[in-house]
Coordinates of C-alpha atoms in Angstrom, one line a residue:
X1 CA 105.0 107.1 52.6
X2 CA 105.1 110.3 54.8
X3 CA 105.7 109.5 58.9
X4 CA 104.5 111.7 61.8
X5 CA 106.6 112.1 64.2
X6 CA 105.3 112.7 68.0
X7 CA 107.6 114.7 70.0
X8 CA 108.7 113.5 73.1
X9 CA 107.9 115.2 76.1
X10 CA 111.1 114.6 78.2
X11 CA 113.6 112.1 78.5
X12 CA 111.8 110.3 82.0
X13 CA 115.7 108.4 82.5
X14 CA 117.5 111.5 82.5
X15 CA 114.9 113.6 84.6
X16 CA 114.5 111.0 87.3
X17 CA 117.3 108.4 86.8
X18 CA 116.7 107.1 90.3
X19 CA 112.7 106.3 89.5
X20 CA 113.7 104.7 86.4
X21 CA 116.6 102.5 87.7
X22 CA 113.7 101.2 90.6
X23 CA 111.5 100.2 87.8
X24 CA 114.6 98.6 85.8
X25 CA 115.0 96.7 88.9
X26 CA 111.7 95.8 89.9
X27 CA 111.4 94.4 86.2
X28 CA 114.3 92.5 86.5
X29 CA 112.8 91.0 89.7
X30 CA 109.0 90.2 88.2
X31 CA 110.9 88.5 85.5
X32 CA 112.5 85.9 87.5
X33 CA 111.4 82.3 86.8
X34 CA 108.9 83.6 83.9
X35 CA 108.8 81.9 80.4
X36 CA 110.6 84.8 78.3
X37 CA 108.1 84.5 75.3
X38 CA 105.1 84.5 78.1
X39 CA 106.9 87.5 79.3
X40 CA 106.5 89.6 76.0
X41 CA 102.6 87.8 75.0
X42 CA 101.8 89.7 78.5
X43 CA 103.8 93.0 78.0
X44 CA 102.5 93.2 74.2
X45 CA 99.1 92.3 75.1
X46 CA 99.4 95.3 78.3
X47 CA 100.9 98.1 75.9
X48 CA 98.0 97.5 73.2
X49 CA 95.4 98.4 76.0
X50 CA 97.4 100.8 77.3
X51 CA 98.0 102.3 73.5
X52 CA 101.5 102.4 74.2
X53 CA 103.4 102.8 70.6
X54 CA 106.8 102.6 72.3
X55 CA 105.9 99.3 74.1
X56 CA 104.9 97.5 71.7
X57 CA 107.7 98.3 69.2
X58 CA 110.1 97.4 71.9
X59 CA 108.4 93.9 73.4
X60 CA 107.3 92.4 69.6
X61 CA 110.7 92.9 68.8
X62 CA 112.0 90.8 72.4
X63 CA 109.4 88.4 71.8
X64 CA 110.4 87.6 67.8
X65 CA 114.2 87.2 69.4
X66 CA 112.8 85.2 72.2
X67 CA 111.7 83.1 69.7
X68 CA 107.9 84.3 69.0
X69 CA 106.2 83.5 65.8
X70 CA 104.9 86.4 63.8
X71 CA 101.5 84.6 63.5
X72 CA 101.1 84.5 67.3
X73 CA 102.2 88.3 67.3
X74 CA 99.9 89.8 64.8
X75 CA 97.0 87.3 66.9
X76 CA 97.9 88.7 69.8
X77 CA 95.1 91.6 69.8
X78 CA 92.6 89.2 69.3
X79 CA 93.7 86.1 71.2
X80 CA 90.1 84.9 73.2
X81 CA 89.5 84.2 69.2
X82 CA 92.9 82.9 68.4
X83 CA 93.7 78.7 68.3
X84 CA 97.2 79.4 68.7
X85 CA 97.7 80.4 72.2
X86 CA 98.0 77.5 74.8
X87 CA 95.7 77.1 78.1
X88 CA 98.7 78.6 80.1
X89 CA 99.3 81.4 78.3
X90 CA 95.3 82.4 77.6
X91 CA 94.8 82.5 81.8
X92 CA 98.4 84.6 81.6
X93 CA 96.6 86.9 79.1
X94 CA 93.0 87.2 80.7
X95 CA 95.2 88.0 83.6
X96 CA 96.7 90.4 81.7
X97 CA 93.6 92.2 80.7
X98 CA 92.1 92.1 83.9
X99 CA 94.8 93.7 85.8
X100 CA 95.6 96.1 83.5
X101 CA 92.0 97.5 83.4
X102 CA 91.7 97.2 87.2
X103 CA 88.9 99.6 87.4
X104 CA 86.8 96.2 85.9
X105 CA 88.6 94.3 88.7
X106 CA 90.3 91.0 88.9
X107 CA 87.1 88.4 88.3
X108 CA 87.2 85.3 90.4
X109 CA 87.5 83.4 87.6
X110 CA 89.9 85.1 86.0
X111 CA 92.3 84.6 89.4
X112 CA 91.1 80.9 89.6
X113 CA 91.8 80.1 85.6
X114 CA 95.5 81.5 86.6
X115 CA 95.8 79.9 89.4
X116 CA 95.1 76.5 87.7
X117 CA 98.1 76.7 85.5
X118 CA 100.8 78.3 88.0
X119 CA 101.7 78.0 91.1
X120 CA 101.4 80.5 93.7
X121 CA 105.3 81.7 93.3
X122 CA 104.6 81.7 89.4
X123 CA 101.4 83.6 90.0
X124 CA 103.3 86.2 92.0
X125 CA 106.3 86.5 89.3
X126 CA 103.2 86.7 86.3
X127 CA 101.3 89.4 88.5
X128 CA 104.5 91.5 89.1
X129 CA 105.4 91.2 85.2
X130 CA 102.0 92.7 84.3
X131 CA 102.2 95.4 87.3
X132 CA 105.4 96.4 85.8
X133 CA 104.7 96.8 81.9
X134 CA 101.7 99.1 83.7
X135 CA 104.2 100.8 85.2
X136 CA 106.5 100.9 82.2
X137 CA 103.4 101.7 79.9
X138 CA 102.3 104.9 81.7
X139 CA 106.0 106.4 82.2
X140 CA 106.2 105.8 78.4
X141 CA 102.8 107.0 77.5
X142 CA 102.9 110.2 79.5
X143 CA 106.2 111.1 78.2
X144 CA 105.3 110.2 74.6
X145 CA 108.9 107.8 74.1
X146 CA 109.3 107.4 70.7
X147 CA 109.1 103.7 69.4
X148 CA 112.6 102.4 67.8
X149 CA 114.7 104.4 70.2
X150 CA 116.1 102.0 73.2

């Protein structure tokens, strides 16, 4: 099997260490109280909008050590269709979806269905987890990071 490999453009750590250690710590921070496993559904689900290769090498392979399920990761493009995603986690990934392709907006509904299944410091931890794989997403997108290399 031949490989194509896409250059990176720069190394974004090394040109602008003291952006990248902000979004190291703001990830740290959105993390906080989260599920780890609900964690990587949402940054997988983000980086396959976002068509971010790097991403989602890095996060299916936190999610399998966080315990994830292969099943539930191959699904995971496809979950409104999928049985094996729980309430919770479905209003975590239309959440997901929503914010991430905010020029749609944030539906009502969307909000409320969240808002049903976490509570408003939860709510705030889940939105800052899906701000920051955004974040991540488009620093690794733009700078074309090659997946494998941490």
């Amino acid at each position: 099997m031949t490989t194509f490999q896409v250059p990176e453009r720069m190394n974004f750590s090394a040109v602008a260490p003291q952006v990248f250690k902000a979004v190291l710590a703001l990830d740290a921070a959105a993390r906080r109280g989260v599920d780890p496993v609900l964690v990587e559904l949402v940054q997988i689900r983000a980086s396959q909008i976002n068509r971010c290769a790097y991403c989602i090498d890095y996060h299916t392979t936190d999610a399998r050590k966080a315990g994830e399920t292969e099943d539930r990761i191959y699904q995971l493009s496809a979950w409104e269709e999928a049985s094996v995603y729980t309430g919770r986690e479905r209003a975590a990934l239309a959440l997901t979806e929503a914010v991430t392709r905010l020029p749609d907006g944030v539906p009502d509904e969307v909000y409320e269905q969240a808002a049903e299944h976490f509570a408003d410091e939860e709510l705030a931890q889940l939105v800052a987890v899906i701000l920051t794989v955004n974040a991540w997403n488009r620093m690794n997108v733009t700078t074309r990071k090659t997946p494998g290399t941490r």
